[in-house]
Coordinates of C-alpha atoms and ligand atoms in Angstrom, one line a residue:
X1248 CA 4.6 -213.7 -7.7
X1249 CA 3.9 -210.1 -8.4
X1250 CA 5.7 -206.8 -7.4
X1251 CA 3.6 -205.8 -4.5
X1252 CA 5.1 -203.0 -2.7
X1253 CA 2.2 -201.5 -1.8
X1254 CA -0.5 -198.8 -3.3
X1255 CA 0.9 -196.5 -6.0
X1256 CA 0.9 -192.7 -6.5
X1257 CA -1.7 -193.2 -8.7
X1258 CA -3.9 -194.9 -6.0
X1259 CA -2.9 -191.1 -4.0
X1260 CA -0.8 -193.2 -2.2
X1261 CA 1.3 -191.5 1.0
X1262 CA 2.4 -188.3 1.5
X1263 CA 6.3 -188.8 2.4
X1264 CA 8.7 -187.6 0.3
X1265 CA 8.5 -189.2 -3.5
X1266 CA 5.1 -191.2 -2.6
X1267 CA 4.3 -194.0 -4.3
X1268 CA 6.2 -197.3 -5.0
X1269 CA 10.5 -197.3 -5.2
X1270 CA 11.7 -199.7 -7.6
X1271 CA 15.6 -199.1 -7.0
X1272 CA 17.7 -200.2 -9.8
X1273 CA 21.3 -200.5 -8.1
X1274 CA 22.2 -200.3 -4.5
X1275 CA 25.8 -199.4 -4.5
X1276 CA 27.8 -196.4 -3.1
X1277 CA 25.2 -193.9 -4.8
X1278 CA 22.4 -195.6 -4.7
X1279 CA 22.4 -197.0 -0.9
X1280 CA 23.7 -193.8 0.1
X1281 CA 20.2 -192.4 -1.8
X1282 CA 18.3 -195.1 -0.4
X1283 CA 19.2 -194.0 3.4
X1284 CA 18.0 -190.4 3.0
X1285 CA 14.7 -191.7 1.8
X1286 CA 14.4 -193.8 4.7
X1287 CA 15.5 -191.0 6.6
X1288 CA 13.3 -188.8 5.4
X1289 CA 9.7 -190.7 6.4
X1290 CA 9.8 -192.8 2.7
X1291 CA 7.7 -196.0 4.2
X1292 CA 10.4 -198.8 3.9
X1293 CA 6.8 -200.8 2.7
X1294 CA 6.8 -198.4 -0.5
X1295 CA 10.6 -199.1 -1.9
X1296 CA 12.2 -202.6 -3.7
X1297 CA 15.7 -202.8 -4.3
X1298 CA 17.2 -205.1 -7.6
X1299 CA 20.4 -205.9 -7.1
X1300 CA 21.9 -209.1 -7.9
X1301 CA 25.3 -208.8 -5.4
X1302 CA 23.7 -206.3 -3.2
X1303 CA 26.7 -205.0 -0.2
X1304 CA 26.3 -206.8 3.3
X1305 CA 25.5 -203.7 5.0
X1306 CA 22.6 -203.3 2.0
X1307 CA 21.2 -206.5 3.2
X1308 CA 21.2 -205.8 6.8
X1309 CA 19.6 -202.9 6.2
X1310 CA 16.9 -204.5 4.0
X1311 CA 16.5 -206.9 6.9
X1312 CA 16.0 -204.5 9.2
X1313 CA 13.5 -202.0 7.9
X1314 CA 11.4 -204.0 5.6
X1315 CA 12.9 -202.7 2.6
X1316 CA 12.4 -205.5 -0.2
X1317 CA 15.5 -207.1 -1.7
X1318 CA 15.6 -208.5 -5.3
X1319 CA 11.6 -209.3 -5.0
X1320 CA 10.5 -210.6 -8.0
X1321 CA 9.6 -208.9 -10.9
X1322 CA 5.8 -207.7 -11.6
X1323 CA 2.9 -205.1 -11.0
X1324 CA 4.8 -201.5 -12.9
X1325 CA 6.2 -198.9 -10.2
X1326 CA 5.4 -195.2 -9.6
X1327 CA 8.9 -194.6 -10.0
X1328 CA 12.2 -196.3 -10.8
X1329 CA 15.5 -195.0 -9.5
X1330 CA 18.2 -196.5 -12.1
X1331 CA 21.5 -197.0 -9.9
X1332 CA 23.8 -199.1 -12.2
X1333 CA 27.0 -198.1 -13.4
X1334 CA 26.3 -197.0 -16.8
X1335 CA 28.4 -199.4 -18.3
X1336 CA 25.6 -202.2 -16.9
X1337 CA 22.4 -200.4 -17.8
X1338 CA 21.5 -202.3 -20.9
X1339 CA 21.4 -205.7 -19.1
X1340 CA 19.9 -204.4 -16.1
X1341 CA 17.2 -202.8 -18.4
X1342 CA 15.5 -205.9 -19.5
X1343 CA 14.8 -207.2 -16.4
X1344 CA 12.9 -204.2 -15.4
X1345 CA 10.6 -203.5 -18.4
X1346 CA 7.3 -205.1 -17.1
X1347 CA 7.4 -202.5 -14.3
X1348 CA 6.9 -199.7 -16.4
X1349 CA 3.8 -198.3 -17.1
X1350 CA 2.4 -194.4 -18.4
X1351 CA 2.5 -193.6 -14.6
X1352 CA 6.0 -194.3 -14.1
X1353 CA 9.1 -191.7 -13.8
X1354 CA 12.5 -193.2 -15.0
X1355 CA 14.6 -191.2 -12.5
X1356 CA 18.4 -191.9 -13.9
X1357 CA 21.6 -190.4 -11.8
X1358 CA 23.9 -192.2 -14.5
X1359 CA 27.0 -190.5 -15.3
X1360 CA 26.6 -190.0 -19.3
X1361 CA 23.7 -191.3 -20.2
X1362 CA 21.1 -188.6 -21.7
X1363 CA 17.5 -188.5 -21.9
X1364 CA 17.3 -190.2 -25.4
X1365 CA 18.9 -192.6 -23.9
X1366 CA 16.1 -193.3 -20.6
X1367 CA 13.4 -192.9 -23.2
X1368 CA 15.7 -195.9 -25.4
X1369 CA 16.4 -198.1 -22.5
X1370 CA 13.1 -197.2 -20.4
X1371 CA 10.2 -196.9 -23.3
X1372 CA 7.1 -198.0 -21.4
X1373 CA 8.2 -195.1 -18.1
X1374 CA 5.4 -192.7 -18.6
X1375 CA 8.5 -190.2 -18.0
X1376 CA 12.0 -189.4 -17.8
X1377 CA 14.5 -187.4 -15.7
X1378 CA 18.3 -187.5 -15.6
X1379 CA 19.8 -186.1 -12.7
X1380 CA 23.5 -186.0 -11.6
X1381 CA 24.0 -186.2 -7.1
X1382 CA 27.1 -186.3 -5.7
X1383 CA 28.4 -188.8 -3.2
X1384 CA 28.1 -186.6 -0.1
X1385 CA 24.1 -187.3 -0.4
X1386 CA 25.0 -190.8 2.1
X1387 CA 25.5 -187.7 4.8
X1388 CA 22.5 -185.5 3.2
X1389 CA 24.5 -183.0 2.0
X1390 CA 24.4 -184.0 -1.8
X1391 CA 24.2 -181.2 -5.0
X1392 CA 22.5 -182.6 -7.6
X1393 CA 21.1 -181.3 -10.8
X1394 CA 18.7 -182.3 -13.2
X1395 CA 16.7 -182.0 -16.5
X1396 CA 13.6 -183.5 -17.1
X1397 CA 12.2 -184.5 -21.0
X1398 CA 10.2 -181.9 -22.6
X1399 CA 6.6 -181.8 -21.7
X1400 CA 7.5 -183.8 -18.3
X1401 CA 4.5 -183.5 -15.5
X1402 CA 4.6 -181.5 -12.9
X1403 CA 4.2 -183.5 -10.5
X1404 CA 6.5 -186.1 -12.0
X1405 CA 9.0 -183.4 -11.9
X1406 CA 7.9 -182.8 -8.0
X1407 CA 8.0 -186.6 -7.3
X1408 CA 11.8 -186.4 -9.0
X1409 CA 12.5 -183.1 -6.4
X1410 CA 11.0 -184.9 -3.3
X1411 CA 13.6 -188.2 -3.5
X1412 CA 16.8 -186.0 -5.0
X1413 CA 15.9 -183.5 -1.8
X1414 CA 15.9 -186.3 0.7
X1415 CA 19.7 -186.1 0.2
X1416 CA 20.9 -182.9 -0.3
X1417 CA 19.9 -179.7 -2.7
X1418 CA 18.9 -179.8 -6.3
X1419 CA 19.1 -177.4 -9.0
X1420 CA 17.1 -177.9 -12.2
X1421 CA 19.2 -177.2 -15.3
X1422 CA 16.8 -176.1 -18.7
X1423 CA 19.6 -177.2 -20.8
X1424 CA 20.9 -180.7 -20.7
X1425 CA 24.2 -180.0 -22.5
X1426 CA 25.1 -178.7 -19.2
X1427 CA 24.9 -181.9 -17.3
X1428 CA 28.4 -183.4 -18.5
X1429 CA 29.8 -180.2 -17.4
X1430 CA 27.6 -180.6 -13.8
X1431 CA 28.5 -184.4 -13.7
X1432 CA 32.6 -183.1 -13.9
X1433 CA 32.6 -180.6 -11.3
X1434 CA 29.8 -181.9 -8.3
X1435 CA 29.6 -185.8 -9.4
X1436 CA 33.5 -186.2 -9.5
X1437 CA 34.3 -183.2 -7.5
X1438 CA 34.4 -185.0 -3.8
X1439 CA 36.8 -187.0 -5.5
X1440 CA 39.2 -184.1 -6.0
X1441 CA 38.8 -182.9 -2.7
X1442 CA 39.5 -185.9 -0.7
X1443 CA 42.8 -186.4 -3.1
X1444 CA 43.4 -183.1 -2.1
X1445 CA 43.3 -184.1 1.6
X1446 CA 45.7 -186.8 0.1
X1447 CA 48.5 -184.5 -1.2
X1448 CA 47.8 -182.1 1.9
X1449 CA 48.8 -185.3 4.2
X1450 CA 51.9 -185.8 2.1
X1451 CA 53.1 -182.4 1.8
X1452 CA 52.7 -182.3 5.8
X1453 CA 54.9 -185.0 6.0
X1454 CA 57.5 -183.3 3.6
X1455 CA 57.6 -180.8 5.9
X1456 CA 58.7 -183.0 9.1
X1457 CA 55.3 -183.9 10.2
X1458 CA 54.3 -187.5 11.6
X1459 CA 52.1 -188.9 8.8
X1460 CA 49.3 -189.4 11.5
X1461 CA 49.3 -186.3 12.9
X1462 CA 49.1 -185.1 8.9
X1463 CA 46.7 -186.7 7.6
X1464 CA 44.3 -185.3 11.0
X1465 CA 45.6 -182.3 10.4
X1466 CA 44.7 -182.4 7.0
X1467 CA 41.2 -184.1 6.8
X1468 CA 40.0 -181.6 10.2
X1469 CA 41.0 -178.6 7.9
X1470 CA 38.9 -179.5 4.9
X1471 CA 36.5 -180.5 7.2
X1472 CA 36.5 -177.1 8.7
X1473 CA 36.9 -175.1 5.8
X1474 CA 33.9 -176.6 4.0
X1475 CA 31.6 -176.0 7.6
X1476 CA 32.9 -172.5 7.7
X1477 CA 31.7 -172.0 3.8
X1478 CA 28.7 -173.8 4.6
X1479 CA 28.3 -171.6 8.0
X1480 CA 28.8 -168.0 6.4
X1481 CA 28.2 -168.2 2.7
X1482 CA 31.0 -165.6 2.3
X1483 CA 32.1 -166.2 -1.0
X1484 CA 35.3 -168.5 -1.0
X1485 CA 37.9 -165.8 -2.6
X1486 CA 36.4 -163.4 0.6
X1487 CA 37.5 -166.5 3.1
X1488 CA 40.5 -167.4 1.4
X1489 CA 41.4 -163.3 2.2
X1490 CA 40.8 -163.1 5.7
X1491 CA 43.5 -166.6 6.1
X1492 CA 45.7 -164.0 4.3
X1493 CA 47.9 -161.8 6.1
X1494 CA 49.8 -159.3 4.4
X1495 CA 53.8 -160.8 4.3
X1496 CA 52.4 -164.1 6.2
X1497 CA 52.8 -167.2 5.8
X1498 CA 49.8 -168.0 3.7
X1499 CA 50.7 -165.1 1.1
X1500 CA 54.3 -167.4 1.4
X1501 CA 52.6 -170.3 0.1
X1502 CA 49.3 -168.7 -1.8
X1503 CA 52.4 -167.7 -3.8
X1504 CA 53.6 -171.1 -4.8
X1505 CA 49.6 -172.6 -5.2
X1506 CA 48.3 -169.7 -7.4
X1507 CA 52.0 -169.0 -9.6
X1508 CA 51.2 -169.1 -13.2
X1509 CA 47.6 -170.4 -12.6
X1510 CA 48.9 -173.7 -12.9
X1511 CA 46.4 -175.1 -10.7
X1512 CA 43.5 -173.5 -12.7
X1513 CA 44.9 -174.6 -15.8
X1514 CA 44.8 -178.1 -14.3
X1515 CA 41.4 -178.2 -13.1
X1516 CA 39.9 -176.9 -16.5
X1517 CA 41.8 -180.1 -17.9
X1518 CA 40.3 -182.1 -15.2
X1519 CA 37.0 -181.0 -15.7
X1520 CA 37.3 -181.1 -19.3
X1521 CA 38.9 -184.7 -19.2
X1522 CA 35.6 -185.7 -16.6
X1523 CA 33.1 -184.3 -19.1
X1524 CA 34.7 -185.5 -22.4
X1525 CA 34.1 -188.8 -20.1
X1526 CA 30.7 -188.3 -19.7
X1527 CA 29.9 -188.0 -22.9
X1528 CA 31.6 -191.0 -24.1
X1529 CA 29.6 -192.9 -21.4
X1530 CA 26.6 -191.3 -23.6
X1531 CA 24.9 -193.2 -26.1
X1532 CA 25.5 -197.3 -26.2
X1533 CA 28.5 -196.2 -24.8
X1534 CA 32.5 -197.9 -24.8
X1535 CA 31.9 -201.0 -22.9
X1536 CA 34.9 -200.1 -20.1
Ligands
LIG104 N1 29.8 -193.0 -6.8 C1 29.6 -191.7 -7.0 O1 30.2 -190.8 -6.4 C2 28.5 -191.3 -8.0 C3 27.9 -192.2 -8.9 N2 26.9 -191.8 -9.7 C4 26.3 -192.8 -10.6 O2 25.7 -193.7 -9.8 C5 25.7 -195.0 -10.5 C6 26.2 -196.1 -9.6 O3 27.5 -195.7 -9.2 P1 28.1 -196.3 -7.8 O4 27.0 -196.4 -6.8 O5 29.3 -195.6 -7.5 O6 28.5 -197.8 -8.3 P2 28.5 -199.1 -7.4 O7 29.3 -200.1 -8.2 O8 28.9 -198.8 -6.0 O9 27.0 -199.6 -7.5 C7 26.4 -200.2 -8.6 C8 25.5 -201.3 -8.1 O10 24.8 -201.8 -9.2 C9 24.6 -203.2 -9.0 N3 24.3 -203.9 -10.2 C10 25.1 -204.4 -11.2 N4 24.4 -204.9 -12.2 C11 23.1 -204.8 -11.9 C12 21.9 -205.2 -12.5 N5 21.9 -205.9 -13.6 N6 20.8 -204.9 -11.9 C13 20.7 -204.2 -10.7 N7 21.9 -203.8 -10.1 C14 23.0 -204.1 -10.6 C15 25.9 -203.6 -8.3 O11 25.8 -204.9 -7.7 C16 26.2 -202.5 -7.4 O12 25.6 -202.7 -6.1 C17 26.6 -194.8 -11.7 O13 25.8 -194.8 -12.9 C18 27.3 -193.5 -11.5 O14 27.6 -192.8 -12.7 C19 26.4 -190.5 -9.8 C20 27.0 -189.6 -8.9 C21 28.1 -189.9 -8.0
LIG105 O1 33.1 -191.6 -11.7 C1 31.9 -191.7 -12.2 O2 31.7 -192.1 -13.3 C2 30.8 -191.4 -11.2 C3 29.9 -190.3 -11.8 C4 30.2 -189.1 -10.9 C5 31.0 -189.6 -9.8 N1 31.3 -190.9 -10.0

């Protein structure tokens, strides 16, 4: 049985977003949240495959239901692979998709860690190679991503890269792919540190006599609202944070605690540092856990 999801990009196939064949390596939180926006975005469900061998229920209902092929097997090369895996997995999960990789196919990797060297390692037949790092707000199209392509990459490999990291959120190219560890620690892991902020908001509510349901609403509708009203002005955030802050209020009472000693800027550098140093290890053959 061969691969046959339909004419490539180098057939001129389809104009939607990416165009060409999808072979999606990896349809977990990331990648089925990537997978969506394609959809979402006009990608013909006939054009994409998914390999995954314990794909998510809600993953296989939505195969089902749009025509999107689940764990076909393995065959004709794709116009571009989307590697998904954790990058503790990607070696194994490698092999099985060598014979799909031919001089027209883009490697498009949003591992945490793994560098270019590595795709071109791993992925050696893929025509090219681009490591790009989205964020898990991309399952509500409103992703960041960046990403670096290899040297001498093809335009239009790097425009076929732009269309399917696009389809969920914004993307900014980086020339320099030291900088991607650094990206991956603030916008990859960031949601992270925000929703555990919501966490410690809830509690602290609660220390301060509210019912824990009415603080953790409270808490999750003022992130919520905070991030729309960035989003809705693009004032810069210390500009925002001023016009919450009247003189002798009660913000200024508790700025006061939050900001004292720049403890909490100390501790994100360490986070971020900590995240990156991660990355990095994750680089390479990597630790195996
Ligand atoms: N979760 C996040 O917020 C972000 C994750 N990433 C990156 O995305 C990648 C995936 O992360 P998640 O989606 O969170 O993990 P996940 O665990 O939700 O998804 C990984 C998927 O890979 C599948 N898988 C395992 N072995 C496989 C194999 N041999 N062949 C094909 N599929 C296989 C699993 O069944 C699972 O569905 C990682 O490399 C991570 O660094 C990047 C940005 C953000
Ligand atoms: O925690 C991780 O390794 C992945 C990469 C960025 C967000 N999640």
């Amino acid at each position: 049985m061969t691969f046959d999801i339909g004419p490539t990009a180098a057939d001129g196939a389809g104009s939607a977003p990416g165009g060409g064949t999808i072979l999606l390596l990896g349809a977990g939180r990331m990648g089925g949240a990537m997978l969506r926006g394609w959809l979402a975005q006009g990608v013909p469900a006939s054009a994409i495959a998914v390999a995954d061998p314990s794909p998510a229920p809600d993953l296989v209902e939505l195969a089902a239901r749009t025509g999107v092929r689940l764990n076909p097997a393995s065959g004709a090369p794709v116009d571009t692979l989307v590697v998904a895996v954790k990058p503790q997995m990607v070696e194994s999960a490698a092999a099985g998709v060598q014979t799909m990789l031919a001089p027209h196919t883009l490697a498009l990797s949003i591992m945490a860690g793994k560098t270019l060297a590595d795709l071109r390692r791993l992925f050696p037949a893929a025509g090219s190679v681009v490591r790009a790092m989205p964020n898990l707000p991309a399952a509500v199209g409103r992703g960041a991503t960046v990403a670096v392509a290899e040297a001498g990459c093809p335009a239009d490999r790097k425009e076929r890269a732009a269309s399917l990291l696009t389809a969920v959120g914004s993307l900014e190219w980086l020339a320099d792919e030291a900088l991607v560890d650094a990206a991956t620690a603030l916008s990859g892991s960031g949601p992270a540190y925000v929703f555990y902020l919501v966490e410690c908001l809830t509690r602290a509510g609660v220390e301060v006599g509210l019912p824990a349901d009415v603080s953790e609403r409270l808490a999750r509708a003022t992130v919520e609202g905070a991030g729309a009203l960035m989003g809705a002005t693009g004032q810069p955030a210390a500009e925002l944070r001023a016009g919450v802050t009247s003189p002798g209020g009660t913000t200024a009472a508790g700025l006061s605690k939050l900001m004292a000693d720049d403890h909490l800027q100390s501790l994100l550098n360490a986070t971020l540092r900590a995240a990156a140093q991660r990355a990095a290890e994750l680089g390479g053959t990597g630790p195996k856990a």
